C-alpha positions as CSV (number, residue, x, y, z in Angstrom):
1,X,0.2,-0.3,-0.1
2,X,1.1,3.6,-1.0
3,X,0.7,6.9,0.4
4,X,1.0,9.0,-3.1
5,X,3.1,12.6,-2.6
6,X,0.6,15.2,-1.7
7,X,1.2,18.3,-4.1
8,X,2.5,21.5,-2.2
9,X,-0.5,23.6,-3.5
10,X,-2.6,21.4,-1.6
11,X,-1.1,21.2,1.5
12,X,-1.1,25.3,1.4
13,X,-4.8,25.1,0.7
14,X,-5.1,22.7,3.9
15,X,-3.1,24.8,6.1
16,X,-5.3,28.1,4.7
17,X,-8.5,26.7,5.0
18,X,-8.0,24.9,8.4
19,X,-6.5,28.1,9.9
20,X,-9.7,30.0,8.5
21,X,-12.0,27.8,10.8
22,X,-9.8,27.3,13.6
23,X,-8.3,30.6,14.6
24,X,-5.8,28.6,17.2
25,X,-3.0,29.1,14.9
26,X,-0.1,28.6,17.6
27,X,0.7,26.2,19.9
28,X,1.4,29.1,22.4
29,X,-1.6,29.5,24.5
30,X,-4.6,31.7,24.8
31,X,-5.6,30.9,21.1
32,X,-8.4,28.7,21.6
33,X,-11.6,29.2,19.6
34,X,-14.5,31.1,21.6
35,X,-17.2,28.4,21.1
36,X,-14.9,25.9,22.2
37,X,-13.9,27.5,25.6
38,X,-17.8,28.3,26.0
39,X,-18.4,24.7,25.5
40,X,-15.9,23.5,28.0
41,X,-17.4,25.8,30.3
42,X,-21.0,24.6,29.8
43,X,-19.4,21.0,30.3
44,X,-17.6,21.5,33.6
45,X,-20.9,23.3,35.0
46,X,-23.0,20.3,34.1
47,X,-20.4,17.8,35.7
48,X,-19.5,19.8,38.9
49,X,-22.6,21.8,40.1
50,X,-21.1,21.9,43.5
51,X,-18.3,24.1,43.7
52,X,-16.9,21.6,46.9
53,X,-17.0,19.1,44.0
54,X,-15.2,21.0,41.4
55,X,-12.7,22.1,43.9
56,X,-11.8,18.7,44.8
57,X,-11.5,17.7,41.1
58,X,-8.7,20.3,40.7
59,X,-6.6,19.6,44.0
60,X,-7.1,15.7,43.3
61,X,-6.8,15.5,39.7
62,X,-4.5,18.5,38.4
63,X,-3.0,19.5,41.8
64,X,-4.3,22.9,41.8
65,X,-5.6,24.9,44.8
66,X,-8.9,26.7,43.5
67,X,-8.4,29.5,45.4
68,X,-4.8,30.3,44.0
69,X,-6.6,30.3,40.7
70,X,-10.0,31.7,40.5
71,X,-12.1,33.7,42.9
72,X,-15.9,34.7,42.4
73,X,-19.4,35.4,43.4
74,X,-20.7,32.1,41.8
75,X,-19.8,28.9,40.6
76,X,-20.2,30.0,36.9
77,X,-17.4,33.1,37.2
78,X,-15.3,30.8,39.0
79,X,-15.4,28.1,36.2
80,X,-14.8,30.6,33.7
81,X,-11.7,31.9,35.2
82,X,-10.4,28.2,35.6
83,X,-10.9,27.7,32.0
84,X,-9.1,31.0,31.3
85,X,-6.2,30.2,33.5
86,X,-5.8,26.6,31.8
87,X,-5.9,28.2,28.5
88,X,-3.3,30.7,29.0
89,X,-1.1,27.6,30.6
90,X,-1.8,25.5,27.5
91,X,-3.1,23.0,29.8
92,X,-7.3,22.8,28.5
93,X,-6.4,19.3,27.4
94,X,-5.5,18.1,31.3
95,X,-8.5,20.4,32.6
96,X,-10.6,18.2,30.7
97,X,-8.9,14.7,31.2
98,X,-8.7,15.6,34.9
99,X,-12.3,16.1,34.9
100,X,-13.4,13.1,33.0
101,X,-11.5,10.8,35.4
102,X,-13.1,12.5,38.3
103,X,-16.9,12.0,36.6
104,X,-16.4,10.0,33.8
105,X,-20.1,9.2,33.1
106,X,-20.8,12.9,32.3
107,X,-21.9,13.2,28.5
108,X,-21.0,16.5,28.0
109,X,-17.5,16.0,29.3
110,X,-17.1,13.2,26.9
111,X,-18.6,15.1,23.9
112,X,-16.2,18.1,24.6
113,X,-13.4,15.5,24.6
114,X,-14.0,14.5,20.8
115,X,-14.8,18.2,19.8
116,X,-11.3,19.5,21.3
117,X,-9.3,16.5,20.0
118,X,-9.5,18.4,16.2
119,X,-8.2,21.3,17.8
120,X,-4.6,19.8,19.2
121,X,-4.3,17.6,16.5
122,X,-4.8,19.8,13.6
123,X,-2.2,22.0,15.3
124,X,0.4,19.2,15.5
125,X,0.2,19.1,11.8
126,X,-0.2,22.6,11.2
127,X,1.9,24.2,13.8
128,X,5.6,23.4,12.0
129,X,4.6,24.9,8.6
130,X,4.5,28.0,10.5
131,X,7.8,27.4,12.3
132,X,10.3,25.8,9.5
133,X,11.8,26.2,6.1
134,X,11.6,22.4,5.6
135,X,9.1,21.8,2.5
136,X,5.5,21.2,3.4
137,X,6.0,17.8,2.0
138,X,8.7,16.5,4.3
139,X,6.9,18.0,7.1
140,X,3.8,16.3,6.2
141,X,5.7,12.9,5.8
142,X,8.0,13.3,9.1
143,X,4.5,14.1,11.0
144,X,2.6,10.7,9.7
145,X,5.8,8.8,10.4
146,X,6.0,9.9,13.9
147,X,2.6,9.4,14.5
148,X,2.5,6.0,13.5
149,X,5.9,5.0,15.1
150,X,4.7,6.7,18.2
151,X,1.4,4.5,18.3
152,X,2.4,1.2,16.1
153,X,6.2,0.4,17.0
154,X,5.8,-3.1,16.3
155,X,4.2,-2.4,13.1
156,X,5.6,0.9,11.6
157,X,7.8,-1.3,8.9
158,X,4.1,-2.8,7.7
159,X,2.9,-0.8,5.0
160,X,-0.8,-2.6,5.2
161,X,-0.8,-1.5,8.9
162,X,0.6,2.1,8.0
163,X,-2.1,2.6,5.4
164,X,-4.6,1.6,7.9
165,X,-3.5,3.8,10.5
166,X,-3.2,6.8,7.8
167,X,-6.8,6.3,6.7
168,X,-8.0,6.0,10.2
169,X,-6.3,9.5,11.1
170,X,-8.0,11.0,8.1
171,X,-11.1,10.0,8.8
172,X,-11.0,11.3,12.4
173,X,-10.4,14.6,11.2
174,X,-12.9,14.6,8.7
175,X,-15.4,13.1,11.6
176,X,-14.6,15.9,13.8
177,X,-14.6,18.7,11.1
178,X,-18.4,17.5,10.5
179,X,-19.1,17.5,14.1
180,X,-17.7,21.0,14.8
181,X,-18.6,22.7,11.3
182,X,-22.2,21.5,11.8
183,X,-22.7,23.5,14.8
184,X,-20.4,26.8,14.6
185,X,-19.4,26.8,10.8
186,X,-21.8,25.4,8.7
187,X,-20.7,27.6,6.0
188,X,-17.2,26.1,5.9
189,X,-18.5,22.8,4.7
190,X,-16.5,22.9,1.5
191,X,-13.3,21.8,3.6
192,X,-15.0,18.8,4.6
193,X,-15.6,18.0,0.8
194,X,-11.9,19.0,0.4
195,X,-10.6,16.5,2.9
196,X,-12.8,13.9,1.3
197,X,-11.2,14.6,-2.1
198,X,-7.6,14.5,-0.3
199,X,-8.2,11.4,1.0
200,X,-9.9,9.6,-2.2
201,X,-7.7,10.8,-4.5
202,X,-4.3,10.7,-2.8
203,X,-4.3,7.5,-0.8
204,X,-3.5,4.4,-3.1
205,X,-4.0,0.7,-2.2
206,X,-2.5,-1.9,-4.4
207,X,-2.0,-5.8,-3.6
208,X,1.5,-6.9,-3.6
209,X,1.4,-9.0,-7.1
210,X,3.0,-8.4,-10.3
211,X,0.3,-7.9,-12.2
212,X,-1.7,-5.7,-9.9
213,X,1.7,-3.4,-9.1
214,X,2.1,-2.9,-12.5
215,X,-2.0,-1.7,-12.8
216,X,-1.3,0.3,-9.7
217,X,1.6,2.2,-11.5
218,X,-0.4,3.1,-14.2
219,X,-3.6,3.8,-12.2
220,X,-1.4,6.2,-9.8
221,X,0.3,8.1,-12.8
222,X,-3.2,8.5,-14.3
223,X,-4.6,9.9,-11.2
224,X,-2.2,12.9,-11.1
225,X,-5.0,14.5,-13.7
226,X,-7.2,14.8,-10.0
227,X,-4.7,17.4,-9.1
228,X,-6.1,19.6,-12.0
229,X,-9.6,18.9,-11.2
230,X,-8.6,19.3,-7.4
231,X,-7.3,22.5,-8.1
232,X,-10.0,24.0,-10.4
233,X,-12.6,23.0,-7.3
234,X,-10.5,25.2,-4.9
235,X,-10.3,28.4,-7.2
236,X,-14.0,27.9,-7.3
237,X,-14.3,28.2,-3.2
238,X,-11.1,30.0,-2.3
239,X,-12.1,33.5,-3.7
240,X,-13.3,34.9,-0.4
241,X,-9.9,33.6,1.3
242,X,-7.3,33.8,-1.4
243,X,-4.6,35.5,-0.7
244,X,-4.6,38.1,-3.5
245,X,-7.5,39.0,-2.3
246,X,-6.4,39.7,1.1
247,X,-3.9,41.6,-0.8
248,X,-6.4,43.6,-3.0
249,X,-8.8,44.5,0.0
250,X,-5.9,45.6,2.2
251,X,-4.5,48.0,-0.6
252,X,-8.3,49.5,-1.1
253,X,-8.8,50.0,2.7
254,X,-5.3,51.7,3.0
255,X,-6.1,54.1,-0.1
256,X,-9.5,54.7,1.6
257,X,-7.9,55.5,4.8
258,X,-5.3,58.0,3.3
259,X,-8.1,59.9,1.3
260,X,-10.4,59.9,4.2
261,X,-8.0,61.8,6.0
262,X,-6.3,63.8,3.4
263,X,-3.0,62.3,3.9
264,X,-2.6,60.8,0.5
265,X,-2.3,64.6,-0.8
266,X,0.4,65.8,1.9
267,X,3.7,65.9,0.5
268,X,5.5,65.1,3.7
269,X,3.2,62.3,4.4
270,X,4.0,60.6,0.6
271,X,7.7,61.2,1.0
272,X,8.2,60.4,4.7
273,X,5.8,57.3,5.3
274,X,4.2,56.0,2.1
275,X,7.3,55.9,-0.4
276,X,9.8,54.4,2.4
277,X,7.1,51.7,3.3
278,X,7.0,50.8,-0.2
279,X,10.4,50.7,-0.7
280,X,11.2,48.6,2.1
281,X,8.1,46.3,1.0
282,X,9.8,46.2,-2.7
283,X,13.0,45.1,-1.1
284,X,11.7,42.6,1.4
285,X,9.5,40.9,-1.6
286,X,12.6,40.7,-4.1
287,X,14.7,38.8,-1.3
288,X,11.8,36.6,-0.7
289,X,12.0,36.2,-4.6
290,X,15.4,35.0,-4.5
291,X,14.4,32.2,-1.8
292,X,11.2,30.8,-3.3
293,X,9.7,29.9,-6.5
294,X,6.3,31.4,-6.1
295,X,4.8,33.2,-9.1
296,X,2.7,35.4,-6.3
297,X,5.8,36.4,-4.8
298,X,7.4,37.8,-8.3
299,X,4.1,39.4,-9.4
300,X,3.5,41.0,-6.3
301,X,6.9,42.6,-6.6
302,X,5.6,43.9,-9.6
303,X,2.3,45.4,-8.1
304,X,5.1,46.8,-5.6
305,X,7.2,48.7,-7.8
306,X,4.1,50.1,-9.6
307,X,2.6,51.4,-6.8
308,X,6.1,52.9,-5.9
309,X,6.0,54.7,-9.6
310,X,2.4,55.8,-8.7
311,X,3.3,57.6,-5.2
312,X,6.5,59.0,-7.0
313,X,4.1,60.9,-9.4
314,X,1.8,61.8,-6.7
315,X,4.6,63.4,-4.7
316,X,5.9,65.5,-7.7
317,X,2.7,66.5,-8.4
318,X,1.8,67.9,-4.8
319,X,5.5,69.6,-4.7
320,X,4.8,71.1,-8.1
321,X,1.0,72.6,-6.9
322,X,2.6,73.6,-3.8
323,X,5.3,75.5,-5.2
324,X,2.7,77.7,-7.3
325,X,0.9,78.3,-4.1
326,X,3.6,79.4,-2.2
327,X,5.2,81.8,-5.0
328,X,2.5,84.1,-4.8
329,X,2.0,85.4,-8.3
330,X,-0.2,88.3,-8.9
331,X,-1.9,87.1,-11.9
332,X,-3.9,90.4,-12.5
333,X,-0.5,91.9,-12.9
334,X,0.4,89.5,-15.8
335,X,-0.4,89.7,-19.1
336,X,-2.7,86.9,-20.5
337,X,-0.1,85.7,-23.1
338,X,2.8,85.5,-20.3
339,X,0.3,83.5,-18.4
340,X,-0.4,81.2,-20.9
341,X,3.4,80.6,-21.6
342,X,4.3,80.1,-17.8
343,X,1.3,77.9,-17.8
344,X,2.8,76.0,-20.8
345,X,6.5,76.1,-19.3
346,X,4.9,74.8,-16.3
347,X,3.3,72.1,-17.7
348,X,5.8,71.1,-20.2
349,X,8.6,71.1,-17.1
350,X,6.4,68.8,-14.8
351,X,5.8,66.4,-17.8
352,X,9.8,66.0,-18.3
353,X,10.4,65.8,-14.9
354,X,7.5,63.0,-14.7
355,X,9.1,61.4,-17.4
356,X,12.7,61.4,-16.1
357,X,11.8,59.9,-12.7
358,X,9.5,57.4,-14.2
359,X,12.1,56.0,-16.6
360,X,14.6,56.4,-13.8
361,X,12.6,54.3,-11.4
362,X,11.9,51.5,-14.3
363,X,15.4,51.3,-15.0
364,X,16.2,50.6,-11.7
365,X,13.6,48.5,-10.8
366,X,14.7,46.2,-14.0
367,X,18.1,46.3,-13.0
368,X,17.4,44.6,-9.9
369,X,19.6,41.2,-10.0
370,X,17.4,38.5,-10.8
371,X,17.6,34.9,-9.1
372,X,20.4,32.3,-10.4
373,X,18.5,28.9,-10.3
374,X,20.2,25.6,-9.9
375,X,19.3,21.9,-9.8
376,X,18.9,19.5,-6.8
377,X,22.6,18.6,-6.5
378,X,22.0,15.1,-5.0
379,X,21.1,13.6,-8.6
380,X,23.0,12.1,-11.5
381,X,24.0,14.7,-13.9
382,X,23.4,14.0,-17.9
383,X,26.0,16.4,-20.0
384,X,25.2,14.4,-23.0
385,X,21.4,15.2,-23.0
386,X,22.1,19.0,-21.7
387,X,24.1,19.1,-25.4
388,X,21.0,17.8,-27.1
389,X,19.1,20.7,-25.6
390,X,21.8,23.1,-26.3
391,X,22.0,22.1,-30.1
392,X,18.7,21.7,-30.9
393,X,15.9,23.1,-28.7
394,X,14.5,26.6,-29.8
395,X,11.1,27.7,-30.2
396,X,10.3,29.8,-32.8
397,X,7.2,31.6,-33.3
398,X,4.6,29.8,-31.5
399,X,1.5,31.6,-30.8
400,X,2.5,34.5,-28.5
401,X,6.2,33.7,-28.7
402,X,8.7,35.2,-31.1
403,X,11.6,33.3,-30.1
404,X,13.2,31.6,-27.4
405,X,16.9,30.0,-27.6
406,X,19.3,28.9,-25.2
407,X,22.9,28.6,-24.9
408,X,23.6,26.1,-22.2
409,X,21.5,23.6,-20.6
410,X,22.1,20.9,-17.4
411,X,19.9,18.1,-17.0
412,X,19.7,15.7,-13.6
413,X,17.8,12.8,-12.7
414,X,16.5,12.5,-9.3
415,X,16.6,9.0,-7.7
416,X,13.2,7.7,-6.7
417,X,13.2,6.3,-3.2
418,X,9.9,3.9,-3.6
419,X,9.1,1.6,-6.8
420,X,6.1,3.2,-7.2
421,X,7.3,6.6,-7.3
422,X,7.9,8.4,-10.9
423,X,11.2,9.0,-12.2
424,X,12.2,12.7,-12.4
425,X,14.3,14.3,-15.0
426,X,15.2,18.1,-14.1
427,X,16.5,20.3,-16.8
428,X,17.9,23.6,-16.2
429,X,18.1,26.1,-19.4
430,X,20.6,29.0,-18.8
431,X,21.2,32.0,-20.7
432,X,17.9,31.8,-22.4
433,X,17.4,34.6,-24.7
434,X,13.9,35.3,-25.1
435,X,12.5,37.8,-28.0
436,X,9.0,39.7,-27.9
437,X,7.7,41.2,-30.6
438,X,4.1,42.3,-30.7
439,X,2.1,41.0,-33.9
440,X,1.2,44.0,-35.3
441,X,3.4,46.7,-33.9
442,X,6.8,44.8,-34.8
443,X,8.9,47.8,-33.8
444,X,8.0,47.1,-30.1
445,X,10.6,44.8,-29.6
446,X,12.0,43.5,-26.3
447,X,15.0,41.1,-25.4
448,X,15.4,39.2,-22.0
449,X,17.6,36.8,-20.8
450,X,17.4,34.2,-17.7
451,X,16.7,30.6,-16.7
452,X,13.9,28.6,-17.1
453,X,13.9,25.4,-15.1
454,X,11.3,22.4,-15.4
455,X,10.4,18.7,-14.4
456,X,9.9,15.7,-16.2
457,X,8.1,12.8,-14.2
458,X,8.0,10.2,-15.9
459,X,7.0,6.3,-16.1
460,X,7.5,3.5,-18.2
461,X,4.3,1.0,-18.8
462,X,4.3,-2.6,-19.6
463,X,5.0,-2.1,-23.0
464,X,8.3,-0.2,-22.5
465,X,6.2,3.4,-23.6
466,X,6.8,6.4,-21.5
467,X,4.0,8.3,-19.9
468,X,5.3,11.8,-18.9
469,X,3.9,14.8,-17.3
470,X,6.1,18.3,-17.8
471,X,6.0,21.3,-15.6
472,X,7.7,24.7,-14.9
473,X,9.5,24.8,-11.5
474,X,10.6,28.1,-11.6
475,X,12.1,30.8,-14.0
476,X,13.7,34.2,-13.4
477,X,14.8,36.7,-16.4
478,X,16.0,40.2,-17.0
479,X,16.4,43.0,-19.6
480,X,18.7,41.8,-22.0
481,X,19.2,44.7,-24.7
482,X,16.8,47.6,-25.9
483,X,15.6,50.7,-24.2
484,X,12.0,49.6,-23.9
485,X,13.3,46.2,-22.2
486,X,14.4,48.4,-19.3
487,X,11.3,50.6,-19.2
488,X,8.8,47.7,-19.1
489,X,11.1,44.8,-18.1
490,X,10.5,44.9,-14.5
491,X,6.7,44.2,-15.3
492,X,7.0,41.5,-18.3
493,X,9.9,39.5,-16.8
494,X,7.4,38.6,-14.1
495,X,4.9,37.5,-16.7
496,X,6.6,36.0,-19.6
497,X,6.7,32.2,-18.4
498,X,3.0,32.3,-17.0
499,X,1.3,33.6,-20.2
500,X,2.9,31.1,-22.3
501,X,3.2,28.0,-19.7
502,X,1.1,25.9,-21.8
503,X,2.9,26.6,-25.1
504,X,6.6,26.0,-23.5
505,X,5.4,22.8,-22.1
506,X,3.7,21.4,-25.5
507,X,7.2,22.4,-26.9
508,X,9.1,20.5,-24.4
509,X,7.0,17.7,-24.5
510,X,7.2,17.5,-28.1
511,X,11.1,17.8,-28.1
512,X,11.5,15.1,-25.5
513,X,9.7,12.6,-27.8
514,X,11.0,13.6,-30.8
515,X,14.7,13.0,-29.7
516,X,14.0,10.4,-27.5
517,X,15.3,11.6,-24.3
518,X,14.0,9.5,-22.2
519,X,15.3,6.1,-24.0
520,X,18.5,7.8,-23.6
521,X,18.5,7.4,-20.0
522,X,17.9,3.6,-19.9
């Protein structure tokens, strides 16, 4: 039996969706959802209507003295303070377990234990995602293995037992989600549907024989298409809480706040507050871009740069208006002809200044050092296949692509750790020259240079034919030559590959098949 590798974007969606439902995002205390604290409070009142019984439970089961924790006019107030105390100490689970030991027959306590379990179990999975630089896939695998090794030490090498335990854990999560969401978050039902899809599409079973083994390998490869379906489904439901929507809403709120307070039109505020903030934001995003391969980061950096240019224009316009106001010109003593000339010169001079500033900032942003891509070093290098790419791989006029040519290519093959994993071929195209030219305005020509890194997952079926799936892992471009390339390069380089992704992948697949690249690896 086998647990398939879950795509990173799915793990990100799990993290985002569940953190939205459960605000208790960190293991440090004090963030338990309010509705859950209320239910714990009610369950304790139900189990211990006598204050003396409640005091004894704290002393006997938790070694805590009630007077030192909480005092109050009535039992409800005291219990509320006790719950708050244990929440701050991150000991709510101890409080619930101690109360159940003291009064094991209370239905409310038994029910609250099941409801509370989901919060802690999900945090066990999700907390490491915020506190480590390890890939999400590694964290997920480490968590599952740790969980199984802890609870089933005698069976940890038995794949049949492992898959059974993993299925049980997923079922527990789904069941608990159902219990909690039905009560308080009925509008979050898509998360349950998502968890079901995750379980059904990415946990595969097979029998230990040759025929079923081969069939399962083919079936697993075909099921990769479900990633597309899941991604499409996720896009349908995530609009309200997508990262992009949060960014847009934040920017809109910021602009509305500035306009409502008239700060947007104050030169000192724009220069001393807004522009430094935007420049720091640009610098931080640029550093993050060097460390990650997320398209969202590249594109967010572009919007930050455009915002910086926009507010620079606003600052210059405000400065010119203030200068005119402070000049105290006596317009009634100036002839109309002179006034027109002065006005024209002022407008012309302002436009010249604006153009110079915009072009200067655009050149600076376009000249930011771009990311240098590298392939995984713990893999076997195939320089002879790299030469094939260098000598033959070119894309001419293809749809919106004018021309792509490369000077250097590196090809590496990753070692697979499981017979059911697909082999992976990693290709890095360096010194890629990308020429952009508009269809009807051919004089608008741009030239960019950089990297494209892609990965081919492939598997040979029983007939010896290869089934493969290509994907672009990362890309990085800078202006190569030409004035226009440096003017709009900081914008266009972030969108070169995303806009032509399908075209490039089709050309890559065709090139690999025509040149029998995978056959050369045998």
